[in-house]
mmCIF file of C-alpha atoms and ligand atoms in Angstrom:
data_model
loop_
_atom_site.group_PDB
_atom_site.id
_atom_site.type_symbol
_atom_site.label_atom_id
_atom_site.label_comp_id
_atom_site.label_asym_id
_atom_site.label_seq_id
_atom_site.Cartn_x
_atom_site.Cartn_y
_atom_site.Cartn_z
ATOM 1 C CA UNK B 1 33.732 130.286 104.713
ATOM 2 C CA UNK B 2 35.008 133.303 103.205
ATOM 3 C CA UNK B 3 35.575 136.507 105.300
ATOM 4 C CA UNK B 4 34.516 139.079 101.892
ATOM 5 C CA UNK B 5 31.467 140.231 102.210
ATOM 6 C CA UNK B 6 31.514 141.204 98.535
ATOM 7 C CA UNK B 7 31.573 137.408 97.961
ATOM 8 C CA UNK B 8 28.928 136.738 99.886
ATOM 9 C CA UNK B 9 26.916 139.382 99.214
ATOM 10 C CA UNK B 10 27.477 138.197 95.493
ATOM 11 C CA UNK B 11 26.463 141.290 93.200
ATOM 12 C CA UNK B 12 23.707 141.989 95.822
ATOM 13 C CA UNK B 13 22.980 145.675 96.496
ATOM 14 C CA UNK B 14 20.040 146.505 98.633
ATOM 15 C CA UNK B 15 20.661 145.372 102.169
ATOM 16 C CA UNK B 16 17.008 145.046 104.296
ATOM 17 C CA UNK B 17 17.623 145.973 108.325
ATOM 18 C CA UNK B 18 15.588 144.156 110.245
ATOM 19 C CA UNK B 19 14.265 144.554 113.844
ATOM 20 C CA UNK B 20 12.172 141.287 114.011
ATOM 21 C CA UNK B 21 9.642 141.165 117.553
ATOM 22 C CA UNK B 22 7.493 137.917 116.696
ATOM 23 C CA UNK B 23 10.000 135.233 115.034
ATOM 24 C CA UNK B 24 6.418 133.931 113.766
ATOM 25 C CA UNK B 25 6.926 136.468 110.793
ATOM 26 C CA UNK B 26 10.253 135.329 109.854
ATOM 27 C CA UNK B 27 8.797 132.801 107.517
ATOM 28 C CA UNK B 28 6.724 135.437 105.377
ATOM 29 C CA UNK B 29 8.932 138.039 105.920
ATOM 30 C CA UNK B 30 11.497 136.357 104.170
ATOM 31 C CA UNK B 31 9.190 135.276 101.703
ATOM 32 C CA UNK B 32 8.746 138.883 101.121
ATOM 33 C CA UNK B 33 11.749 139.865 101.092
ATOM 34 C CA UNK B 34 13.370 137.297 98.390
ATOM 35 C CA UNK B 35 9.642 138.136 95.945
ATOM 36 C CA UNK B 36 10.888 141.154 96.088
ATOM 37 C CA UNK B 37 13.908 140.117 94.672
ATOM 38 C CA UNK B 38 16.046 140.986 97.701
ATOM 39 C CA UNK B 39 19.405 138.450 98.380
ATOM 40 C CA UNK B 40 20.105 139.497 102.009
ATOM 41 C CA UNK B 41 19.318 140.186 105.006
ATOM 42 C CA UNK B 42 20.648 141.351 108.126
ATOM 43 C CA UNK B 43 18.799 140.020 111.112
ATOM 44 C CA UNK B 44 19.485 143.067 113.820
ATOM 45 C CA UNK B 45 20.260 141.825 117.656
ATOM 46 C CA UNK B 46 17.970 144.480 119.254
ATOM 47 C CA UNK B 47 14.804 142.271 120.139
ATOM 48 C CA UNK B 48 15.010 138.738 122.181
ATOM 49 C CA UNK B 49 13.479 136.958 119.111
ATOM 50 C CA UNK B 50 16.339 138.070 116.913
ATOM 51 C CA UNK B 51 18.372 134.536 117.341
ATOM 52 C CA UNK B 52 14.981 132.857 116.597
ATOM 53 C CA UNK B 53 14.351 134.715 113.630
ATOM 54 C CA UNK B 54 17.906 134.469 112.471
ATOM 55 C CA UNK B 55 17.843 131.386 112.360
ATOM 56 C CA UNK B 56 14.384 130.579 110.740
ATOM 57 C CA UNK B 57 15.138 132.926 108.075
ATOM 58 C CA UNK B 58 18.800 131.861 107.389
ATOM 59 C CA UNK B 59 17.433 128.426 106.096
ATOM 60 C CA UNK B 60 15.322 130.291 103.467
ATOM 61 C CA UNK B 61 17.383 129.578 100.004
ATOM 62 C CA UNK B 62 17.255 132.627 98.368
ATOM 63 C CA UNK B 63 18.746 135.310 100.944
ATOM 64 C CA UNK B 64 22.193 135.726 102.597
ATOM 65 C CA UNK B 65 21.445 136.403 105.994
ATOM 66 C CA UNK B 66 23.517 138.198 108.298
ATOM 67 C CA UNK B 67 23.398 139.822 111.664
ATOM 68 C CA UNK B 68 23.120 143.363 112.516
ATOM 69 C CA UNK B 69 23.995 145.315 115.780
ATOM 70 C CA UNK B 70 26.661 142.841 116.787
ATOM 71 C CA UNK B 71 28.116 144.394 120.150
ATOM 72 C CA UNK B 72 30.297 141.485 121.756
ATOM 73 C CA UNK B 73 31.641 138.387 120.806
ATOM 74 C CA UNK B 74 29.800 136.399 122.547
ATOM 75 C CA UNK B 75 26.714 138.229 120.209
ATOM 76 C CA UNK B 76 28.919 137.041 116.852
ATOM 77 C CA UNK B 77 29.779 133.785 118.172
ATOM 78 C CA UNK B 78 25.574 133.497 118.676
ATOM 79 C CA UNK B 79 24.913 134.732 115.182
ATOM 80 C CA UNK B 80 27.083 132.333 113.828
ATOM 81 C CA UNK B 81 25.778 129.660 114.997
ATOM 82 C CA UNK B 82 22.048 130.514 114.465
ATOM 83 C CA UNK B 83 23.576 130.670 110.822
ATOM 84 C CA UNK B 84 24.780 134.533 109.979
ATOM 85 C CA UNK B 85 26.650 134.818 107.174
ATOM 86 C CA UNK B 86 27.765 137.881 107.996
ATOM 87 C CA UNK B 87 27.875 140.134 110.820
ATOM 88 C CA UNK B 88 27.216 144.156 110.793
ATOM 89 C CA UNK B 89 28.126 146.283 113.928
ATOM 90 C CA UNK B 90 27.282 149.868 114.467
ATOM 91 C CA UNK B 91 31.025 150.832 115.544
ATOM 92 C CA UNK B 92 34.369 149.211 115.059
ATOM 93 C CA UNK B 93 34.852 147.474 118.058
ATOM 94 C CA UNK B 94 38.305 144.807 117.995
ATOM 95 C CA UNK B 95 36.615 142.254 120.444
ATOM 96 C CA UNK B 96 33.647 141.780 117.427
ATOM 97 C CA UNK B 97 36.081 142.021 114.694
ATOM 98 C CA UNK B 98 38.686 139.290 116.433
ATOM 99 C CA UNK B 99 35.542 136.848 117.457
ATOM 100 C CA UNK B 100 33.978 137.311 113.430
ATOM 101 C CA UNK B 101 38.170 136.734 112.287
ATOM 102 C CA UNK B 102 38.357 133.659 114.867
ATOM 103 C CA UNK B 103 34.507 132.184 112.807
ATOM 104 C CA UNK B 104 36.049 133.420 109.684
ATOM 105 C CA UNK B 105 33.165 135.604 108.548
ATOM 106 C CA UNK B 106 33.097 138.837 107.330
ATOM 107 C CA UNK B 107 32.249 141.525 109.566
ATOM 108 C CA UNK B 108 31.154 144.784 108.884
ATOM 109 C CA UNK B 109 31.652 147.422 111.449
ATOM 110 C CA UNK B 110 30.342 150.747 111.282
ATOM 111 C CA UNK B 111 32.292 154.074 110.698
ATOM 112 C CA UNK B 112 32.113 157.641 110.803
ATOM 113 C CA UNK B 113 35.482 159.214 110.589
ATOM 114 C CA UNK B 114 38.440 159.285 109.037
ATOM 115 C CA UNK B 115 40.363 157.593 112.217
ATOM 116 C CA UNK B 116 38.115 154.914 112.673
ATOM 117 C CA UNK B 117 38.081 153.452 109.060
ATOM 118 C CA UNK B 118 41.921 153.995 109.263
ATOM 119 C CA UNK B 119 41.593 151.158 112.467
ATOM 120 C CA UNK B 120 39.447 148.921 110.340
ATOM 121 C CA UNK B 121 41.891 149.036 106.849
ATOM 122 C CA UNK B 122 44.826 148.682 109.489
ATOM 123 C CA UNK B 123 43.194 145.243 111.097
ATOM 124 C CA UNK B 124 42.861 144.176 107.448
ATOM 125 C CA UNK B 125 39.195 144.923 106.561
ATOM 126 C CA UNK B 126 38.426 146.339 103.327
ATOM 127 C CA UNK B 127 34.607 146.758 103.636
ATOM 128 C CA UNK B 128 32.811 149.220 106.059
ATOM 129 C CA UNK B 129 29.582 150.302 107.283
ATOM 130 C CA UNK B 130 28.846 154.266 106.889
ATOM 131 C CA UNK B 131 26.799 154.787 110.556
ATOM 132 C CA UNK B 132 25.046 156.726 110.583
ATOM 133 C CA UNK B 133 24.969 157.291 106.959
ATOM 134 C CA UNK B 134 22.993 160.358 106.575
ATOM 135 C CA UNK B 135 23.505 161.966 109.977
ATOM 136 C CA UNK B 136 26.953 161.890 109.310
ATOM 137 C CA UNK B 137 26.315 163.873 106.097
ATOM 138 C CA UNK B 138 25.258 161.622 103.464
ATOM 139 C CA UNK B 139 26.825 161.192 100.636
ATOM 140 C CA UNK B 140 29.052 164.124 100.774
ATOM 141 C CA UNK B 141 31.093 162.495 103.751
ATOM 142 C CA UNK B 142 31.183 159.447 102.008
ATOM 143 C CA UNK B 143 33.088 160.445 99.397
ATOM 144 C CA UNK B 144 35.285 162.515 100.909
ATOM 145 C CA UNK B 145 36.120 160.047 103.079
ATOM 146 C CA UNK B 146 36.818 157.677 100.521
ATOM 147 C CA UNK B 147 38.909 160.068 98.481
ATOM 148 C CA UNK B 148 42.267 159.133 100.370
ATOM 149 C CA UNK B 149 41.022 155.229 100.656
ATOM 150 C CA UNK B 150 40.933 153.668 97.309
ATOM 151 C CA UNK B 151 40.844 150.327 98.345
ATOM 152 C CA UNK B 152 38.052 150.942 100.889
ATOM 153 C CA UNK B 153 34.329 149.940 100.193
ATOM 154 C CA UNK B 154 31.356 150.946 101.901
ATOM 155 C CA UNK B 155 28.115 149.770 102.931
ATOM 156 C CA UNK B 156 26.067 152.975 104.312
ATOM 157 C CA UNK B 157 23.396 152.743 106.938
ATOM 158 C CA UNK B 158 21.370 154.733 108.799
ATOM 159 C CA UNK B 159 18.573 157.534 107.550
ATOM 160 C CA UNK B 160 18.258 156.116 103.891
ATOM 161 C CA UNK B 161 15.548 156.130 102.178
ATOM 162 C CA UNK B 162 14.155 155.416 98.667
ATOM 163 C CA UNK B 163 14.849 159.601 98.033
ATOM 164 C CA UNK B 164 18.980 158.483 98.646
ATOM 165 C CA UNK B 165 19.415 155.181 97.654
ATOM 166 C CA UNK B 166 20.248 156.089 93.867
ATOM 167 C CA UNK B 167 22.672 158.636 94.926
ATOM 168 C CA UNK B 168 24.388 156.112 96.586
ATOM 169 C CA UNK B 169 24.777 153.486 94.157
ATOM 170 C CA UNK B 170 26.147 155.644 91.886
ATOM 171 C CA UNK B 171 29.238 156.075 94.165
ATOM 172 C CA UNK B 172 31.689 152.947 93.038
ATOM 173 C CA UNK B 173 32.747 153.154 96.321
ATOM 174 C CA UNK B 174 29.251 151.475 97.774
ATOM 175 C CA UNK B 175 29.283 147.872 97.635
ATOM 176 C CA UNK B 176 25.867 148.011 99.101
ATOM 177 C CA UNK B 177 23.107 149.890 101.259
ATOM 178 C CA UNK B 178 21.278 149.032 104.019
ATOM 179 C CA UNK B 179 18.142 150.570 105.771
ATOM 180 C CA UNK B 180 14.976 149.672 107.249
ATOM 181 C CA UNK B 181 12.625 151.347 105.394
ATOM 182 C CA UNK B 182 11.929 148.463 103.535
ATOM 183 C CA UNK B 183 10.574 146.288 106.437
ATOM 184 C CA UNK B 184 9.863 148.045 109.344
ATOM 185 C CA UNK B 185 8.614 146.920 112.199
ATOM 186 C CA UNK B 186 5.026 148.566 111.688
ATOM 187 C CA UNK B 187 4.614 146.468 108.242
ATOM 188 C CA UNK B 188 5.469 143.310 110.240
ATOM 189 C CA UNK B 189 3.022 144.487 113.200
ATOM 190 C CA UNK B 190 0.817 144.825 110.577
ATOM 191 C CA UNK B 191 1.325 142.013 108.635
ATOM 192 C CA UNK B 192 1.926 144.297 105.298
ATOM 193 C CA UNK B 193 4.055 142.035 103.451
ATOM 194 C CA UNK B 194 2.819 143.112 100.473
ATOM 195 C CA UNK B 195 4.637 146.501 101.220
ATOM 196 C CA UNK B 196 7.695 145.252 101.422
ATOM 197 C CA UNK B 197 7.556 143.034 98.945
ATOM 198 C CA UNK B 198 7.087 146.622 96.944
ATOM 199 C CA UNK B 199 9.675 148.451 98.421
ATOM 200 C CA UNK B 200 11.876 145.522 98.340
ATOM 201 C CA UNK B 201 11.132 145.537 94.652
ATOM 202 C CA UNK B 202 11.546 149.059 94.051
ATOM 203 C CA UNK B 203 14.911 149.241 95.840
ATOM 204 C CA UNK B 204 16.494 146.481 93.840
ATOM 205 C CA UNK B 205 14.897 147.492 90.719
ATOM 206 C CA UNK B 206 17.156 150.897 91.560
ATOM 207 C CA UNK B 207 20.537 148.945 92.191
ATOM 208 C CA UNK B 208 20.215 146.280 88.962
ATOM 209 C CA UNK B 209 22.613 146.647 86.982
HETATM 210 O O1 ELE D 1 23.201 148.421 114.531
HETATM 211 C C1 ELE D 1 23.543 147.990 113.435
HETATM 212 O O2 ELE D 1 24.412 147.129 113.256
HETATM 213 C C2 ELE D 1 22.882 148.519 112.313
HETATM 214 O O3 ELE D 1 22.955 147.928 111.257
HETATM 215 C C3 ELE D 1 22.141 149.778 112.469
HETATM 216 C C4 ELE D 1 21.238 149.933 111.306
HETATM 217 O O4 ELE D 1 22.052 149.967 110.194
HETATM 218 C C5 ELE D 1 20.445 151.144 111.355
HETATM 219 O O5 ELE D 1 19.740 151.237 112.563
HETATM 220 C C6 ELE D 1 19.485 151.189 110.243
HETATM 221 O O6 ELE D 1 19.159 152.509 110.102
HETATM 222 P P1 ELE D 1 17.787 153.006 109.499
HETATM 223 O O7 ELE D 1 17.674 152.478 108.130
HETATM 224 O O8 ELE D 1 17.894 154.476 109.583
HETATM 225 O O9 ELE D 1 16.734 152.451 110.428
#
């Protein structure tokens, strides 16, 4: 396995967050998601039926799926072996980052200053999750904090919507963004999967190349 997440995210721009409640909609979610044209996922561990839904959706073909709001080890070591290719945190926590190291995938832990992403480069990671993105300030923080990081790629989170997305993109400095808007738990409530198979379309449509 390899522990880039630019490899395994392979070109792929538009990151989906999900917070799934009824694994029953994993199937058609996913469905959704990869019409749409999506090629990932990241599975967030917030509800019980996030393992569940992990799983089910990691054995659809077309999307890399990953998992999102990683908080322990013991949380990566599960994701793993419901089949994450990936795992995202909301901080940079060394217990996460030494458990995804140990399972040799990549692992994506969120940032917000300066000092932090200087702990993540230091343990070797070269890709990092803005969080939370446009709290923080949006794409004004993001590239002054990559300014003094060359090397440093980012994947921001958190407040994005279709307004920001292109904004971001622009910045060679995102490898990707993520954000729920484009399957939220209200469309899945609903069953709107036609919704996010728009959105999903629209997004990706504004990261092709
Ligand atoms: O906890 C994690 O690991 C996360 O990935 C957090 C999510 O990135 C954000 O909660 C998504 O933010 P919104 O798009 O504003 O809903």
């Amino acid at each position: 396995m390899t522990t880039d997440l630019a490899a395994v995210l392979d070109g792929a721009r538009v990151m989906p967050v999900l917070t799934v409640r009824d694994p029953a909609t994993a199937g058609p979610l996913a469905d959704a998601l990869a019409e749409g044209g999506a090629r990932c996922a990241e599975v967030t561990f917030r509800t019980p039926a996030a393992e569940r839904a992990l799983k089910a959706m990691a054995t659809h073909g077309g999307l890399a799926v990953g998992a999102g709001t990683v908080l322990s080890a013991e949380q990566a070591q599960r994701a793993v072996a419901a089949g994450a290719r990936f795992v995202v945190s909301p901080g940079y926590d060394e217990e996460v980052v030494a458990a995804c190291r140990e399972l040799d995938v990549p692992v994506v832990p969120g940032i917000a200053t300066a000092t932090e992403l200087m702990r993540a480069l230091r343990a070797g990671l070269t890709t990092v999750k803005l969080f939370p993105a446009e709290a923080s300030g949006g794409l004004r923080t993001l590239r002054a904090l990559a300014a003094p990081f060359p090397g440093a790629r980012f994947v921001p989170t958190g407040g994005i919507g279709p307004g920001q997305l292109a904004g971001y993109l622009a910045d060679p400095a995102v490898l990707a963004v993520g954000g729920s808007w484009l399957a939220t738990p209200a469309h899945l409530d609903s069953g709107d999967y036609q919704e996010v198979r728009r959105l999903t379309a629209e997004a990706v449509e504004v990261g092709a190349p």
